[in-house]
Amino acid sequence: MPPENLSPEAADWWSRLVTEYALDDDAGRLLLQVALEAFDRMRDAQATIKRDGETVLDRFGQPKAHPLLPTERDSRGQMLAALKQLNLDLEPLRDGPGRPPEV
């Protein structure tokens, strides 16, 4: 069961990754939680940046980069680092031989 603080999108990822990669140890699940919390933070930043634009006006009326751009970048990096620690680039467990179904 996904942690309650995750968004529906992240909770869906949690369920799929825990099942596909048989993540049943506490350390693996904690790393996945960290990755998906960073994912949610990235998505929140992206939504605000999309709403406000990539540039905003400072107090002098001059355009500057949106202050959430570093948050988006850093959250993406944190998510990818945590996923890398899980070694999820390996082939997921399969029930039988053959090619995976087309998606």
PDB file of N, CA and C in Angstrom:
ATOM      1  N   MET A   1       0.843  -1.180   0.000  1.00  0.00           N
ATOM      2  CA  MET A   1       0.000   0.000   0.000  1.00  0.00           C
ATOM      3  C   MET A   1       0.893   1.251   0.000  1.00  0.00           C
ATOM      4  N   PRO A   2       0.658   2.174  -0.928  1.00  0.00           N
ATOM      5  CA  PRO A   2       1.490   3.376  -1.025  1.00  0.00           C
ATOM      6  C   PRO A   2       1.358   4.265   0.206  1.00  0.00           C
ATOM      7  N   PRO A   3       2.394   5.037   0.522  1.00  0.00           N
ATOM      8  CA  PRO A   3       2.292   6.018   1.604  1.00  0.00           C
ATOM      9  C   PRO A   3       1.165   7.009   1.312  1.00  0.00           C
ATOM     10  N   GLU A   4       0.486   7.450   2.353  1.00  0.00           N
ATOM     11  CA  GLU A   4      -0.681   8.320   2.188  1.00  0.00           C
ATOM     12  C   GLU A   4      -0.344   9.709   1.681  1.00  0.00           C
ATOM     13  N   ASN A   5       0.903  10.154   1.872  1.00  0.00           N
ATOM     14  CA  ASN A   5       1.253  11.518   1.475  1.00  0.00           C
ATOM     15  C   ASN A   5       1.549  11.649  -0.020  1.00  0.00           C
ATOM     16  N   LEU A   6       1.515  10.556  -0.766  1.00  0.00           N
ATOM     17  CA  LEU A   6       1.804  10.620  -2.198  1.00  0.00           C
ATOM     18  C   LEU A   6       0.562  11.017  -2.985  1.00  0.00           C
ATOM     19  N   SER A   7       0.781  11.723  -4.083  1.00  0.00           N
ATOM     20  CA  SER A   7      -0.308  12.078  -4.991  1.00  0.00           C
ATOM     21  C   SER A   7      -0.848  10.803  -5.647  1.00  0.00           C
ATOM     22  N   PRO A   8      -2.028  10.854  -6.254  1.00  0.00           N
ATOM     23  CA  PRO A   8      -2.538   9.674  -6.955  1.00  0.00           C
ATOM     24  C   PRO A   8      -1.582   9.166  -8.049  1.00  0.00           C
ATOM     25  N   GLU A   9      -0.940  10.098  -8.769  1.00  0.00           N
ATOM     26  CA  GLU A   9       0.010   9.699  -9.816  1.00  0.00           C
ATOM     27  C   GLU A   9       1.206   8.964  -9.213  1.00  0.00           C
ATOM     28  N   ALA A  10       1.763   9.502  -8.142  1.00  0.00           N
ATOM     29  CA  ALA A  10       2.907   8.865  -7.490  1.00  0.00           C
ATOM     30  C   ALA A  10       2.497   7.551  -6.827  1.00  0.00           C
ATOM     31  N   ALA A  11       1.302   7.502  -6.254  1.00  0.00           N
ATOM     32  CA  ALA A  11       0.819   6.261  -5.632  1.00  0.00           C
ATOM     33  C   ALA A  11       0.666   5.162  -6.677  1.00  0.00           C
ATOM     34  N   ASP A  12       0.239   5.533  -7.877  1.00  0.00           N
ATOM     35  CA  ASP A  12       0.145   4.557  -8.962  1.00  0.00           C
ATOM     36  C   ASP A  12       1.531   4.024  -9.326  1.00  0.00           C
ATOM     37  N   TRP A  13       2.510   4.926  -9.425  1.00  0.00           N
ATOM     38  CA  TRP A  13       3.887   4.503  -9.684  1.00  0.00           C
ATOM     39  C   TRP A  13       4.373   3.572  -8.582  1.00  0.00           C
ATOM     40  N   TRP A  14       4.101   3.924  -7.322  1.00  0.00           N
ATOM     41  CA  TRP A  14       4.492   3.106  -6.168  1.00  0.00           C
ATOM     42  C   TRP A  14       3.987   1.671  -6.359  1.00  0.00           C
ATOM     43  N   SER A  15       2.681   1.553  -6.597  1.00  0.00           N
ATOM     44  CA  SER A  15       2.073   0.221  -6.723  1.00  0.00           C
ATOM     45  C   SER A  15       2.693  -0.570  -7.862  1.00  0.00           C
ATOM     46  N   ARG A  16       2.874   0.082  -8.987  1.00  0.00           N
ATOM     47  CA  ARG A  16       3.435  -0.623 -10.144  1.00  0.00           C
ATOM     48  C   ARG A  16       4.877  -1.047  -9.902  1.00  0.00           C
ATOM     49  N   LEU A  17       5.706  -0.160  -9.356  1.00  0.00           N
ATOM     50  CA  LEU A  17       7.117  -0.485  -9.153  1.00  0.00           C
ATOM     51  C   LEU A  17       7.316  -1.531  -8.054  1.00  0.00           C
ATOM     52  N   VAL A  18       6.543  -1.431  -6.970  1.00  0.00           N
ATOM     53  CA  VAL A  18       6.652  -2.425  -5.902  1.00  0.00           C
ATOM     54  C   VAL A  18       6.306  -3.810  -6.440  1.00  0.00           C
ATOM     55  N   THR A  19       5.287  -3.882  -7.294  1.00  0.00           N
ATOM     56  CA  THR A  19       4.876  -5.162  -7.861  1.00  0.00           C
ATOM     57  C   THR A  19       5.871  -5.662  -8.907  1.00  0.00           C
ATOM     58  N   GLU A  20       6.214  -4.818  -9.873  1.00  0.00           N
ATOM     59  CA  GLU A  20       7.084  -5.242 -10.972  1.00  0.00           C
ATOM     60  C   GLU A  20       8.482  -5.619 -10.514  1.00  0.00           C
ATOM     61  N   TYR A  21       9.003  -4.928  -9.521  1.00  0.00           N
ATOM     62  CA  TYR A  21      10.371  -5.157  -9.086  1.00  0.00           C
ATOM     63  C   TYR A  21      10.464  -5.867  -7.734  1.00  0.00           C
ATOM     64  N   ALA A  22       9.329  -6.330  -7.227  1.00  0.00           N
ATOM     65  CA  ALA A  22       9.281  -7.072  -5.966  1.00  0.00           C
ATOM     66  C   ALA A  22      10.055  -6.339  -4.855  1.00  0.00           C
ATOM     67  N   LEU A  23       9.731  -5.068  -4.674  1.00  0.00           N
ATOM     68  CA  LEU A  23      10.379  -4.275  -3.624  1.00  0.00           C
ATOM     69  C   LEU A  23       9.701  -4.604  -2.294  1.00  0.00           C
ATOM     70  N   ASP A  24      10.291  -5.507  -1.541  1.00  0.00           N
ATOM     71  CA  ASP A  24       9.662  -5.926  -0.293  1.00  0.00           C
ATOM     72  C   ASP A  24      10.502  -5.613   0.940  1.00  0.00           C
ATOM     73  N   ASP A  25      11.677  -5.005   0.755  1.00  0.00           N
ATOM     74  CA  ASP A  25      12.508  -4.650   1.913  1.00  0.00           C
ATOM     75  C   ASP A  25      12.257  -3.193   2.306  1.00  0.00           C
ATOM     76  N   ASP A  26      12.440  -2.904   3.590  1.00  0.00           N
ATOM     77  CA  ASP A  26      12.171  -1.566   4.109  1.00  0.00           C
ATOM     78  C   ASP A  26      13.036  -0.492   3.455  1.00  0.00           C
ATOM     79  N   ALA A  27      14.308  -0.795   3.233  1.00  0.00           N
ATOM     80  CA  ALA A  27      15.211   0.197   2.636  1.00  0.00           C
ATOM     81  C   ALA A  27      14.785   0.526   1.207  1.00  0.00           C
ATOM     82  N   GLY A  28      14.410  -0.477   0.447  1.00  0.00           N
ATOM     83  CA  GLY A  28      13.961  -0.255  -0.920  1.00  0.00           C
ATOM     84  C   GLY A  28      12.698   0.574  -0.974  1.00  0.00           C
ATOM     85  N   ARG A  29      11.778   0.274  -0.084  1.00  0.00           N
ATOM     86  CA  ARG A  29      10.527   1.034  -0.049  1.00  0.00           C
ATOM     87  C   ARG A  29      10.757   2.476   0.417  1.00  0.00           C
ATOM     88  N   LEU A  30      11.694   2.669   1.331  1.00  0.00           N
ATOM     89  CA  LEU A  30      12.013   4.026   1.767  1.00  0.00           C
ATOM     90  C   LEU A  30      12.628   4.827   0.616  1.00  0.00           C
ATOM     91  N   LEU A  31      13.543   4.219  -0.130  1.00  0.00           N
ATOM     92  CA  LEU A  31      14.130   4.906  -1.289  1.00  0.00           C
ATOM     93  C   LEU A  31      13.063   5.232  -2.325  1.00  0.00           C
ATOM     94  N   LEU A  32      12.145   4.305  -2.544  1.00  0.00           N
ATOM     95  CA  LEU A  32      11.061   4.562  -3.499  1.00  0.00           C
ATOM     96  C   LEU A  32      10.184   5.707  -3.008  1.00  0.00           C
ATOM     97  N   GLN A  33       9.899   5.745  -1.715  1.00  0.00           N
ATOM     98  CA  GLN A  33       9.106   6.836  -1.165  1.00  0.00           C
ATOM     99  C   GLN A  33       9.812   8.179  -1.361  1.00  0.00           C
ATOM    100  N   VAL A  34      11.111   8.212  -1.089  1.00  0.00           N
ATOM    101  CA  VAL A  34      11.890   9.441  -1.286  1.00  0.00           C
ATOM    102  C   VAL A  34      11.822   9.874  -2.752  1.00  0.00           C
ATOM    103  N   ALA A  35      11.978   8.915  -3.657  1.00  0.00           N
ATOM    104  CA  ALA A  35      11.930   9.221  -5.091  1.00  0.00           C
ATOM    105  C   ALA A  35      10.576   9.796  -5.481  1.00  0.00           C
ATOM    106  N   LEU A  36       9.507   9.202  -4.969  1.00  0.00           N
ATOM    107  CA  LEU A  36       8.172   9.651  -5.367  1.00  0.00           C
ATOM    108  C   LEU A  36       7.745  10.934  -4.670  1.00  0.00           C
ATOM    109  N   GLU A  37       8.268  11.203  -3.491  1.00  0.00           N
ATOM    110  CA  GLU A  37       8.029  12.507  -2.872  1.00  0.00           C
ATOM    111  C   GLU A  37       8.718  13.598  -3.684  1.00  0.00           C
ATOM    112  N   ALA A  38       9.923  13.326  -4.169  1.00  0.00           N
ATOM    113  CA  ALA A  38      10.624  14.277  -5.036  1.00  0.00           C
ATOM    114  C   ALA A  38       9.858  14.439  -6.352  1.00  0.00           C
ATOM    115  N   PHE A  39       9.293  13.337  -6.860  1.00  0.00           N
ATOM    116  CA  PHE A  39       8.479  13.382  -8.077  1.00  0.00           C
ATOM    117  C   PHE A  39       7.287  14.323  -7.877  1.00  0.00           C
ATOM    118  N   ASP A  40       6.600  14.182  -6.738  1.00  0.00           N
ATOM    119  CA  ASP A  40       5.455  15.061  -6.463  1.00  0.00           C
ATOM    120  C   ASP A  40       5.886  16.523  -6.356  1.00  0.00           C
ATOM    121  N   ARG A  41       7.005  16.769  -5.705  1.00  0.00           N
ATOM    122  CA  ARG A  41       7.521  18.141  -5.575  1.00  0.00           C
ATOM    123  C   ARG A  41       7.840  18.711  -6.962  1.00  0.00           C
ATOM    124  N   MET A  42       8.421  17.882  -7.829  1.00  0.00           N
ATOM    125  CA  MET A  42       8.730  18.305  -9.190  1.00  0.00           C
ATOM    126  C   MET A  42       7.440  18.649  -9.939  1.00  0.00           C
ATOM    127  N   ARG A  43       6.432  17.778  -9.837  1.00  0.00           N
ATOM    128  CA  ARG A  43       5.152  18.010 -10.523  1.00  0.00           C
ATOM    129  C   ARG A  43       4.467  19.292 -10.014  1.00  0.00           C
ATOM    130  N   ASP A  44       4.525  19.523  -8.700  1.00  0.00           N
ATOM    131  CA  ASP A  44       3.940  20.751  -8.146  1.00  0.00           C
ATOM    132  C   ASP A  44       4.642  21.985  -8.704  1.00  0.00           C
ATOM    133  N   ALA A  45       5.963  21.943  -8.735  1.00  0.00           N
ATOM    134  CA  ALA A  45       6.735  23.063  -9.281  1.00  0.00           C
ATOM    135  C   ALA A  45       6.405  23.266 -10.758  1.00  0.00           C
ATOM    136  N   GLN A  46       6.308  22.172 -11.504  1.00  0.00           N
ATOM    137  CA  GLN A  46       5.988  22.272 -12.929  1.00  0.00           C
ATOM    138  C   GLN A  46       4.624  22.917 -13.153  1.00  0.00           C
ATOM    139  N   ALA A  47       3.644  22.546 -12.335  1.00  0.00           N
ATOM    140  CA  ALA A  47       2.302  23.127 -12.486  1.00  0.00           C
ATOM    141  C   ALA A  47       2.317  24.632 -12.219  1.00  0.00           C
ATOM    142  N   THR A  48       3.047  25.047 -11.201  1.00  0.00           N
ATOM    143  CA  THR A  48       3.118  26.478 -10.883  1.00  0.00           C
ATOM    144  C   THR A  48       3.869  27.236 -11.979  1.00  0.00           C
ATOM    145  N   ILE A  49       4.956  26.648 -12.462  1.00  0.00           N
ATOM    146  CA  ILE A  49       5.723  27.290 -13.537  1.00  0.00           C
ATOM    147  C   ILE A  49       4.883  27.392 -14.799  1.00  0.00           C
ATOM    148  N   LYS A  50       4.110  26.351 -15.093  1.00  0.00           N
ATOM    149  CA  LYS A  50       3.239  26.390 -16.274  1.00  0.00           C
ATOM    150  C   LYS A  50       2.195  27.494 -16.135  1.00  0.00           C
ATOM    151  N   ARG A  51       1.655  27.649 -14.920  1.00  0.00           N
ATOM    152  CA  ARG A  51       0.645  28.679 -14.672  1.00  0.00           C
ATOM    153  C   ARG A  51       1.237  30.084 -14.766  1.00  0.00           C
ATOM    154  N   ASP A  52       2.418  30.274 -14.144  1.00  0.00           N
ATOM    155  CA  ASP A  52       3.017  31.604 -14.059  1.00  0.00           C
ATOM    156  C   ASP A  52       3.902  31.969 -15.248  1.00  0.00           C
ATOM    157  N   GLY A  53       4.414  30.977 -15.938  1.00  0.00           N
ATOM    158  CA  GLY A  53       5.396  31.202 -16.995  1.00  0.00           C
ATOM    159  C   GLY A  53       6.803  30.991 -16.464  1.00  0.00           C
ATOM    160  N   GLU A  54       7.734  30.766 -17.350  1.00  0.00           N
ATOM    161  CA  GLU A  54       9.118  30.502 -16.938  1.00  0.00           C
ATOM    162  C   GLU A  54       9.823  31.759 -16.446  1.00  0.00           C
ATOM    163  N   THR A  55       9.262  32.908 -16.766  1.00  0.00           N
ATOM    164  CA  THR A  55       9.811  34.156 -16.234  1.00  0.00           C
ATOM    165  C   THR A  55       8.709  34.888 -15.474  1.00  0.00           C
ATOM    166  N   VAL A  56       9.124  35.608 -14.442  1.00  0.00           N
ATOM    167  CA  VAL A  56       8.208  36.431 -13.650  1.00  0.00           C
ATOM    168  C   VAL A  56       8.842  37.813 -13.517  1.00  0.00           C
ATOM    169  N   LEU A  57       8.031  38.763 -13.110  1.00  0.00           N
ATOM    170  CA  LEU A  57       8.562  40.118 -12.934  1.00  0.00           C
ATOM    171  C   LEU A  57       9.008  40.302 -11.487  1.00  0.00           C
ATOM    172  N   ASP A  58      10.169  40.893 -11.328  1.00  0.00           N
ATOM    173  CA  ASP A  58      10.647  41.180  -9.973  1.00  0.00           C
ATOM    174  C   ASP A  58       9.980  42.466  -9.480  1.00  0.00           C
ATOM    175  N   ARG A  59      10.371  42.929  -8.312  1.00  0.00           N
ATOM    176  CA  ARG A  59       9.720  44.101  -7.719  1.00  0.00           C
ATOM    177  C   ARG A  59       9.960  45.385  -8.507  1.00  0.00           C
ATOM    178  N   PHE A  60      10.934  45.346  -9.419  1.00  0.00           N
ATOM    179  CA  PHE A  60      11.212  46.512 -10.270  1.00  0.00           C
ATOM    180  C   PHE A  60      10.570  46.386 -11.642  1.00  0.00           C
ATOM    181  N   GLY A  61       9.788  45.320 -11.836  1.00  0.00           N
ATOM    182  CA  GLY A  61       9.132  45.111 -13.120  1.00  0.00           C
ATOM    183  C   GLY A  61      10.025  44.470 -14.168  1.00  0.00           C
ATOM    184  N   GLN A  62      11.167  43.962 -13.740  1.00  0.00           N
ATOM    185  CA  GLN A  62      12.100  43.333 -14.676  1.00  0.00           C
ATOM    186  C   GLN A  62      11.864  41.812 -14.692  1.00  0.00           C
ATOM    187  N   PRO A  63      11.894  41.210 -15.894  1.00  0.00           N
ATOM    188  CA  PRO A  63      11.703  39.759 -15.963  1.00  0.00           C
ATOM    189  C   PRO A  63      12.902  39.015 -15.354  1.00  0.00           C
ATOM    190  N   LYS A  64      12.592  37.932 -14.655  1.00  0.00           N
ATOM    191  CA  LYS A  64      13.633  37.067 -14.107  1.00  0.00           C
ATOM    192  C   LYS A  64      13.112  35.636 -14.154  1.00  0.00           C
ATOM    193  N   ALA A  65      14.024  34.688 -14.028  1.00  0.00           N
ATOM    194  CA  ALA A  65      13.636  33.277 -14.063  1.00  0.00           C
ATOM    195  C   ALA A  65      12.695  32.975 -12.889  1.00  0.00           C
ATOM    196  N   HIS A  66      11.739  32.116 -13.151  1.00  0.00           N
ATOM    197  CA  HIS A  66      10.786  31.742 -12.103  1.00  0.00           C
ATOM    198  C   HIS A  66      11.554  31.130 -10.926  1.00  0.00           C
ATOM    199  N   PRO A  67      11.239  31.525  -9.691  1.00  0.00           N
ATOM    200  CA  PRO A  67      11.983  31.015  -8.541  1.00  0.00           C
ATOM    201  C   PRO A  67      11.818  29.518  -8.291  1.00  0.00           C
ATOM    202  N   LEU A  68      10.825  28.875  -8.913  1.00  0.00           N
ATOM    203  CA  LEU A  68      10.653  27.436  -8.730  1.00  0.00           C
ATOM    204  C   LEU A  68      11.414  26.590  -9.754  1.00  0.00           C
ATOM    205  N   LEU A  69      12.073  27.230 -10.707  1.00  0.00           N
ATOM    206  CA  LEU A  69      12.867  26.452 -11.675  1.00  0.00           C
ATOM    207  C   LEU A  69      13.950  25.619 -10.985  1.00  0.00           C
ATOM    208  N   PRO A  70      14.697  26.161 -10.020  1.00  0.00           N
ATOM    209  CA  PRO A  70      15.680  25.316  -9.320  1.00  0.00           C
ATOM    210  C   PRO A  70      15.027  24.176  -8.523  1.00  0.00           C
ATOM    211  N   THR A  71      13.853  24.421  -7.965  1.00  0.00           N
ATOM    212  CA  THR A  71      13.144  23.371  -7.232  1.00  0.00           C
ATOM    213  C   THR A  71      12.780  22.233  -8.175  1.00  0.00           C
ATOM    214  N   GLU A  72      12.283  22.578  -9.362  1.00  0.00           N
ATOM    215  CA  GLU A  72      11.946  21.555 -10.359  1.00  0.00           C
ATOM    216  C   GLU A  72      13.185  20.746 -10.720  1.00  0.00           C
ATOM    217  N   ARG A  73      14.277  21.422 -11.020  1.00  0.00           N
ATOM    218  CA  ARG A  73      15.525  20.761 -11.402  1.00  0.00           C
ATOM    219  C   ARG A  73      16.054  19.886 -10.273  1.00  0.00           C
ATOM    220  N   ASP A  74      16.101  20.434  -9.073  1.00  0.00           N
ATOM    221  CA  ASP A  74      16.651  19.681  -7.943  1.00  0.00           C
ATOM    222  C   ASP A  74      15.780  18.476  -7.596  1.00  0.00           C
ATOM    223  N   SER A  75      14.470  18.636  -7.654  1.00  0.00           N
ATOM    224  CA  SER A  75      13.571  17.523  -7.359  1.00  0.00           C
ATOM    225  C   SER A  75      13.732  16.405  -8.385  1.00  0.00           C
ATOM    226  N   ARG A  76      13.889  16.781  -9.642  1.00  0.00           N
ATOM    227  CA  ARG A  76      14.120  15.775 -10.686  1.00  0.00           C
ATOM    228  C   ARG A  76      15.409  15.011 -10.387  1.00  0.00           C
ATOM    229  N   GLY A  77      16.448  15.724 -10.024  1.00  0.00           N
ATOM    230  CA  GLY A  77      17.720  15.077  -9.707  1.00  0.00           C
ATOM    231  C   GLY A  77      17.614  14.152  -8.505  1.00  0.00           C
ATOM    232  N   GLN A  78      16.887  14.591  -7.471  1.00  0.00           N
ATOM    233  CA  GLN A  78      16.696  13.751  -6.287  1.00  0.00           C
ATOM    234  C   GLN A  78      15.913  12.491  -6.631  1.00  0.00           C
ATOM    235  N   MET A  79      14.888  12.638  -7.448  1.00  0.00           N
ATOM    236  CA  MET A  79      14.091  11.485  -7.860  1.00  0.00           C
ATOM    237  C   MET A  79      14.950  10.491  -8.628  1.00  0.00           C
ATOM    238  N   LEU A  80      15.703  10.985  -9.604  1.00  0.00           N
ATOM    239  CA  LEU A  80      16.529  10.092 -10.414  1.00  0.00           C
ATOM    240  C   LEU A  80      17.629   9.430  -9.588  1.00  0.00           C
ATOM    241  N   ALA A  81      18.198  10.159  -8.644  1.00  0.00           N
ATOM    242  CA  ALA A  81      19.245   9.578  -7.792  1.00  0.00           C
ATOM    243  C   ALA A  81      18.674   8.453  -6.934  1.00  0.00           C
ATOM    244  N   ALA A  82      17.493   8.662  -6.366  1.00  0.00           N
ATOM    245  CA  ALA A  82      16.878   7.618  -5.538  1.00  0.00           C
ATOM    246  C   ALA A  82      16.512   6.402  -6.384  1.00  0.00           C
ATOM    247  N   LEU A  83      15.977   6.630  -7.579  1.00  0.00           N
ATOM    248  CA  LEU A  83      15.650   5.503  -8.461  1.00  0.00           C
ATOM    249  C   LEU A  83      16.902   4.745  -8.875  1.00  0.00           C
ATOM    250  N   LYS A  84      17.974   5.472  -9.116  1.00  0.00           N
ATOM    251  CA  LYS A  84      19.230   4.822  -9.473  1.00  0.00           C
ATOM    252  C   LYS A  84      19.727   3.944  -8.329  1.00  0.00           C
ATOM    253  N   GLN A  85      19.576   4.416  -7.088  1.00  0.00           N
ATOM    254  CA  GLN A  85      19.986   3.630  -5.928  1.00  0.00           C
ATOM    255  C   GLN A  85      19.193   2.326  -5.832  1.00  0.00           C
ATOM    256  N   LEU A  86      17.993   2.320  -6.370  1.00  0.00           N
ATOM    257  CA  LEU A  86      17.167   1.111  -6.357  1.00  0.00           C
ATOM    258  C   LEU A  86      17.552   0.130  -7.462  1.00  0.00           C
ATOM    259  N   ASN A  87      18.420   0.559  -8.393  1.00  0.00           N
ATOM    260  CA  ASN A  87      18.814  -0.283  -9.534  1.00  0.00           C
ATOM    261  C   ASN A  87      17.607  -0.706 -10.367  1.00  0.00           C
ATOM    262  N   LEU A  88      16.678   0.193 -10.578  1.00  0.00           N
ATOM    263  CA  LEU A  88      15.479  -0.132 -11.332  1.00  0.00           C
ATOM    264  C   LEU A  88      15.714  -0.187 -12.832  1.00  0.00           C
ATOM    265  N   ASP A  89      16.968   0.044 -13.241  1.00  0.00           N
ATOM    266  CA  ASP A  89      17.254  -0.076 -14.665  1.00  0.00           C
ATOM    267  C   ASP A  89      17.385  -1.541 -15.068  1.00  0.00           C
ATOM    268  N   LEU A  90      17.341  -2.445 -14.090  1.00  0.00           N
ATOM    269  CA  LEU A  90      17.366  -3.872 -14.371  1.00  0.00           C
ATOM    270  C   LEU A  90      16.011  -4.304 -14.914  1.00  0.00           C
ATOM    271  N   GLU A  91      15.999  -5.429 -15.603  1.00  0.00           N
ATOM    272  CA  GLU A  91      14.760  -5.973 -16.147  1.00  0.00           C
ATOM    273  C   GLU A  91      13.823  -6.361 -15.004  1.00  0.00           C
ATOM    274  N   PRO A  92      12.562  -5.936 -15.027  1.00  0.00           N
ATOM    275  CA  PRO A  92      11.642  -6.325 -13.961  1.00  0.00           C
ATOM    276  C   PRO A  92      11.374  -7.829 -13.979  1.00  0.00           C
ATOM    277  N   LEU A  93      10.923  -8.340 -12.835  1.00  0.00           N
ATOM    278  CA  LEU A  93      10.606  -9.760 -12.730  1.00  0.00           C
ATOM    279  C   LEU A  93       9.428 -10.094 -13.634  1.00  0.00           C
ATOM    280  N   ARG A  94       9.493 -11.247 -14.300  1.00  0.00           N
ATOM    281  CA  ARG A  94       8.413 -11.722 -15.180  1.00  0.00           C
ATOM    282  C   ARG A  94       7.946 -13.083 -14.683  1.00  0.00           C
ATOM    283  N   ASP A  95       6.669 -13.370 -14.903  1.00  0.00           N
ATOM    284  CA  ASP A  95       6.119 -14.652 -14.468  1.00  0.00           C
ATOM    285  C   ASP A  95       6.514 -15.813 -15.373  1.00  0.00           C
ATOM    286  N   GLY A  96       6.798 -15.518 -16.616  1.00  0.00           N
ATOM    287  CA  GLY A  96       7.105 -16.612 -17.534  1.00  0.00           C
ATOM    288  C   GLY A  96       8.033 -16.161 -18.636  1.00  0.00           C
ATOM    289  N   PRO A  97       8.400 -17.091 -19.515  1.00  0.00           N
ATOM    290  CA  PRO A  97       9.311 -16.752 -20.612  1.00  0.00           C
ATOM    291  C   PRO A  97       8.603 -15.933 -21.686  1.00  0.00           C
ATOM    292  N   GLY A  98       9.396 -15.397 -22.576  1.00  0.00           N
ATOM    293  CA  GLY A  98       8.838 -14.680 -23.704  1.00  0.00           C
ATOM    294  C   GLY A  98       8.964 -13.180 -23.575  1.00  0.00           C
ATOM    295  N   ARG A  99       8.499 -12.534 -24.597  1.00  0.00           N
ATOM    296  CA  ARG A  99       8.565 -11.083 -24.656  1.00  0.00           C
ATOM    297  C   ARG A  99       7.473 -10.476 -23.791  1.00  0.00           C
ATOM    298  N   PRO A 100       7.734  -9.305 -23.234  1.00  0.00           N
ATOM    299  CA  PRO A 100       6.672  -8.634 -22.483  1.00  0.00           C
ATOM    300  C   PRO A 100       5.562  -8.197 -23.437  1.00  0.00           C
ATOM    301  N   PRO A 101       4.350  -8.071 -22.948  1.00  0.00           N
ATOM    302  CA  PRO A 101       3.245  -7.651 -23.816  1.00  0.00           C
ATOM    303  C   PRO A 101       3.448  -6.232 -24.319  1.00  0.00           C
ATOM    304  N   GLU A 102       2.907  -5.967 -25.486  1.00  0.00           N
ATOM    305  CA  GLU A 102       2.987  -4.620 -26.060  1.00  0.00           C
ATOM    306  C   GLU A 102       2.100  -3.693 -25.243  1.00  0.00           C
ATOM    307  N   VAL A 103       2.619  -2.497 -25.001  1.00  0.00           N
ATOM    308  CA  VAL A 103       1.852  -1.517 -24.211  1.00  0.00           C
ATOM    309  C   VAL A 103       1.413  -0.388 -25.097  1.00  0.00           C
TER     310      VAL A 103
END
